[in-house]
Each structure stands twice: as C-alpha cells, then as structure tokens.
mmCIF file of C-alpha atoms in Angstrom:
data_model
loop_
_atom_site.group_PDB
_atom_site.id
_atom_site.type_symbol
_atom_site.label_atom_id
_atom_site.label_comp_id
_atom_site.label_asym_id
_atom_site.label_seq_id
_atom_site.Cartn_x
_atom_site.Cartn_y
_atom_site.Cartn_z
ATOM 1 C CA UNK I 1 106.237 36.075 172.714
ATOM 2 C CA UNK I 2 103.590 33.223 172.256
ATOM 3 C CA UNK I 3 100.865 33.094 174.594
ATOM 4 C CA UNK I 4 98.386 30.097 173.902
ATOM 5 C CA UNK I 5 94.761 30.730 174.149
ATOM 6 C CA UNK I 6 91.777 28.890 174.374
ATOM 7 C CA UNK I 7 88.039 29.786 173.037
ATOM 8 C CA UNK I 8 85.716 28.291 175.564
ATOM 9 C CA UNK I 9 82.870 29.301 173.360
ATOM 10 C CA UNK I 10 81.790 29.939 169.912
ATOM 11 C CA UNK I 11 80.499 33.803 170.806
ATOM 12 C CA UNK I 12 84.453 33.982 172.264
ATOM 13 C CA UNK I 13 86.116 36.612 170.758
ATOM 14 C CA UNK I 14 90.202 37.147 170.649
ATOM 15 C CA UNK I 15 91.689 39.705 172.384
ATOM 16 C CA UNK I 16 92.778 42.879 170.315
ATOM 17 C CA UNK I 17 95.434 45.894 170.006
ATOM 18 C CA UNK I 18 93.707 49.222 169.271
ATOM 19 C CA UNK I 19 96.624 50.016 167.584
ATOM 20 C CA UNK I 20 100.638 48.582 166.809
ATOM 21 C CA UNK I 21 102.185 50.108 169.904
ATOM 22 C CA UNK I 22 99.086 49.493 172.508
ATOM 23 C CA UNK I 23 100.590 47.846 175.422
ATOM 24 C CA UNK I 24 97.223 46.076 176.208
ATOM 25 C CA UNK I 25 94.479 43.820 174.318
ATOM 26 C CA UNK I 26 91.259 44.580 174.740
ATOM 27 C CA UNK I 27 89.490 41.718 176.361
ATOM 28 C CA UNK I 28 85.483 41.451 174.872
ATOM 29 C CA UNK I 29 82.218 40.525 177.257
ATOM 30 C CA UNK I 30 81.069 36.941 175.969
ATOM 31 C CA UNK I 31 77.375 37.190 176.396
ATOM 32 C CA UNK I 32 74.309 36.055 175.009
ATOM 33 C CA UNK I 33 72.926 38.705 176.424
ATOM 34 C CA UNK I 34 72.979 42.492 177.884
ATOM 35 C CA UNK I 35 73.802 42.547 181.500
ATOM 36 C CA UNK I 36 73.342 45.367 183.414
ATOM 37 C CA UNK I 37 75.826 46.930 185.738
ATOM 38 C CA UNK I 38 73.697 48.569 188.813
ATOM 39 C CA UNK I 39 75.418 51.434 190.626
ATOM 40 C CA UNK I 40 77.948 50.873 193.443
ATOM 41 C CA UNK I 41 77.860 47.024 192.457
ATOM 42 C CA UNK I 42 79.881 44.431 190.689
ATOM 43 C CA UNK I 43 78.827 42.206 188.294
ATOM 44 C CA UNK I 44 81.453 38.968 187.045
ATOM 45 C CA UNK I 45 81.520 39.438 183.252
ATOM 46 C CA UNK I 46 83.355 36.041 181.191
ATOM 47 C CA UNK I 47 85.435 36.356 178.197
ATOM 48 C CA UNK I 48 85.175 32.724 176.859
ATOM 49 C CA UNK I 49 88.696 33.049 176.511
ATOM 50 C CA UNK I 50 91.495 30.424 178.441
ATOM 51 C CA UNK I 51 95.369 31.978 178.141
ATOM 52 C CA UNK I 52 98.723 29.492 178.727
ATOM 53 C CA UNK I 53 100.774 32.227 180.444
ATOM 54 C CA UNK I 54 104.712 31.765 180.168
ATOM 55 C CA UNK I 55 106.453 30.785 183.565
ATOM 56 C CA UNK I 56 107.513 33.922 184.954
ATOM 57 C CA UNK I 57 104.774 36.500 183.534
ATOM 58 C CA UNK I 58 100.607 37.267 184.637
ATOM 59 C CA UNK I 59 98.668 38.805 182.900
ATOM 60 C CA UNK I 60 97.531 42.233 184.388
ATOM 61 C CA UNK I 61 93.640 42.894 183.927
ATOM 62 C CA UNK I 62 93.347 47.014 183.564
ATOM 63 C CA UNK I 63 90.292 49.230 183.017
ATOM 64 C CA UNK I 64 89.999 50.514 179.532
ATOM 65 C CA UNK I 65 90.273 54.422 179.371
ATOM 66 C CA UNK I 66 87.135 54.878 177.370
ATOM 67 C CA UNK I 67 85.207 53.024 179.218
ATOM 68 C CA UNK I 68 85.946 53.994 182.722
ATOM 69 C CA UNK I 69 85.976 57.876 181.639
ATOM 70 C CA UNK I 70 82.918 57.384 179.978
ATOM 71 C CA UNK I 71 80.727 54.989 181.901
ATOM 72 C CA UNK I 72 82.021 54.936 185.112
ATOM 73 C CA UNK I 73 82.962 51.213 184.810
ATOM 74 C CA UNK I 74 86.214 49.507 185.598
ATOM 75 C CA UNK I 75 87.618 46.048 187.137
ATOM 76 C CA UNK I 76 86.633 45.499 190.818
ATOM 77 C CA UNK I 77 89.742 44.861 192.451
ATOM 78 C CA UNK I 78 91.322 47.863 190.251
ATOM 79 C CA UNK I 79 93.960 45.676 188.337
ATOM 80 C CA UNK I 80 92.996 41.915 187.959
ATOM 81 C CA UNK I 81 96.025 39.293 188.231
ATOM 82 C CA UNK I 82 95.879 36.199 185.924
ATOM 83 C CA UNK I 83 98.489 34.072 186.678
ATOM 84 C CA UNK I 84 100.707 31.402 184.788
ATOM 85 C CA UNK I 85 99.719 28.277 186.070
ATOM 86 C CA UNK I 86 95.906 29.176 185.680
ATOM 87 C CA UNK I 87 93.857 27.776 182.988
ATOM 88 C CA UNK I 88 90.422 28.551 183.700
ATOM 89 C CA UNK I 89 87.920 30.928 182.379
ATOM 90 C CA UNK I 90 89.348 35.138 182.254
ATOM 91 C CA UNK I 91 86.819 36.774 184.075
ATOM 92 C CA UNK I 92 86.149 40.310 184.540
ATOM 93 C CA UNK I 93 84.992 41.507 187.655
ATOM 94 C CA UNK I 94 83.234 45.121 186.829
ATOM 95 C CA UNK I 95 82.788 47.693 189.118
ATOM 96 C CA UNK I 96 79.962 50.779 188.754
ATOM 97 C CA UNK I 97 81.409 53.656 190.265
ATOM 98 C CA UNK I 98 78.691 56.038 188.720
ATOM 99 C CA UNK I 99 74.878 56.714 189.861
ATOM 100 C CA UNK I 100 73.375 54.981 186.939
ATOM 101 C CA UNK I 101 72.361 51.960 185.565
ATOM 102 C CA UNK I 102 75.198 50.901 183.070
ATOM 103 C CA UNK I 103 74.331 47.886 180.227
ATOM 104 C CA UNK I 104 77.448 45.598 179.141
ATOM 105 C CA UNK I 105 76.528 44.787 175.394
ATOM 106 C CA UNK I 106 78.017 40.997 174.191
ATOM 107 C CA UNK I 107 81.231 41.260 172.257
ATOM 108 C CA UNK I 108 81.778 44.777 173.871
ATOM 109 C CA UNK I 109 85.119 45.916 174.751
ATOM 110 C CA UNK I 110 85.473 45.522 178.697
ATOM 111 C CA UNK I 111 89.090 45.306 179.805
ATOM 112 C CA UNK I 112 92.240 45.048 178.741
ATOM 113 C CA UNK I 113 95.235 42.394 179.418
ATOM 114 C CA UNK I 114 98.962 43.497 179.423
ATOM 115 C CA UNK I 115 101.268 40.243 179.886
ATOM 116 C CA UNK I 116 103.930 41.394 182.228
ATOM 117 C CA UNK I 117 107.116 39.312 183.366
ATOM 118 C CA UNK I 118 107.582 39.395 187.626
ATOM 119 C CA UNK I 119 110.189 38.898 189.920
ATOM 120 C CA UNK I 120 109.711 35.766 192.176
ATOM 121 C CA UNK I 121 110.946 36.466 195.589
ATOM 122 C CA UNK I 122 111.979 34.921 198.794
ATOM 123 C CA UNK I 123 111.266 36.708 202.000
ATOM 124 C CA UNK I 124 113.646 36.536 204.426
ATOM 125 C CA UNK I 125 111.907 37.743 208.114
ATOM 126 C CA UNK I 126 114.688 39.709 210.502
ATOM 127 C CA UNK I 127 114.995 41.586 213.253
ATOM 128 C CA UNK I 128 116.316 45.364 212.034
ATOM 129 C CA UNK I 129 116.484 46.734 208.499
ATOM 130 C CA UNK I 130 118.822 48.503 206.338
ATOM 131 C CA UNK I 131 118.502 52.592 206.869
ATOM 132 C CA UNK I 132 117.543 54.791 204.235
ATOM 133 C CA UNK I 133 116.757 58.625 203.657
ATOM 134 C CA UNK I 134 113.222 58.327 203.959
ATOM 135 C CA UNK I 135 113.192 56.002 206.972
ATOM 136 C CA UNK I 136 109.588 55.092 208.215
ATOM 137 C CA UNK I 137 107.813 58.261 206.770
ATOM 138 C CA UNK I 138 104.526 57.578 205.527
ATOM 139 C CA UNK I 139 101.420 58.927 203.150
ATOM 140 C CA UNK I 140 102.402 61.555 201.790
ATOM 141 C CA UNK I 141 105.768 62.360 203.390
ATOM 142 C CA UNK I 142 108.248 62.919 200.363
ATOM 143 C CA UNK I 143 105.972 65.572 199.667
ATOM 144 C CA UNK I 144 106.906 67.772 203.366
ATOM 145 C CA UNK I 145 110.039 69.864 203.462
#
C-alpha cells in the first residue's frame, strides 16, 4: 500500500521499520530543540510529517516499547487516531507516567504509526437486543465460575 506523506519541515524526518516484519514505523520528534517532559504531564511533540491516509484505514499512534519501559513515556490518550481525511501536522501527545524529569531529544524516536483498515458502521438504536451467553456481565465476569 501507498501512503503519501508530506515533510512540513526540513529537520522532518520519515517514518521507519526497526526491522522487515515491524508492524509499526517509528515516528521521530521534529525539534530544534530538547523539550522536557515533567512528571504526571503532557507535552504535544510534532513530527513535521503530513500522511494522505487511504479511504477506509487511520493510522493508529502506539507507544514504542523501549521507550515507555524505559522512560516512563508514552502517547496521552494511550493510542492516538489519525484519520483519512486529515492532512494536518502528526502530533504526538506524550504522557510522563514516571517521577522524573524526562528530555525528548530532536530526531528521537517517539511513537510509532501502524496504518490499519476499519469497519464503517451504521448504528441502528432499538428497543431489546439479541441474547447471548454472557448477557450483561461486566469487569471481570468471564473470569467467575
């Protein structure tokens, strides 16, 4: 598949594969500078990069393993959502979860981007729904015997 992508800048790096089967490319901080990530707070972090998603796919922002294991840092909202009709900036929202002061360096590795297809769907409101085994059980109620 061909996904169309835009540098915004000329610091803008492309995304990359760590390796030939990685599902996602790493998406790189586009700073001119180090930015630092305060505990317990978010700070928005730009890629310089624009993407021309395909009708019928989005492109899921994820935490990088390393990074989150490591430093404590991942995306805000857990898994970002870039959709096809958008052609703005990427922009990574990153969260510190840890007690320290953590430093975004530019061209670091911050995120990574896995373009996934989705079902559109109509919903269709009504007054009773189809039974099933589990019924209405709740958190953690396929665990109970």
């Amino acid at each position: 598949m061909k996904v169309n992508i835009k540098k915004l800048t000329e610091t803008a790096t492309l995304p990359s594969r760590g390796s030939f089967a990685a599902a996602g490319y790493d998406l790189y901080a586009d700073l001119q500078t180090e930015v630092t990530v305060k505990p317990h707070t978010t700070e928005k972090i730009g890629t310089g990069l624009a993407m021309e998603i395909p009708d019928g796919y989005f492109g899921g922002i994820y935490a990088r393993s390393g990074i989150a294991t490591k430093e404590g840092l991942r995306p805000a909202n857990c898994v970002g959502v870039v959709d096809s009709d958008y052609r703005g900036e990427i922009i990574v929202a990153i969260h510190n979860d840890s007690d320290s002061d953590r430093t975004i360096t530019p061209a670091e590795r911050i995120a990574q981007i896995i373009i996934q297809p989705f079902l559109s769907v109509t919903f269709e409101e009504t007054d009773e729904l189809a039974e099933s085994e589990r019924g209405t059980g709740g958190f953690g109620s396929t665990g109970k015997k």
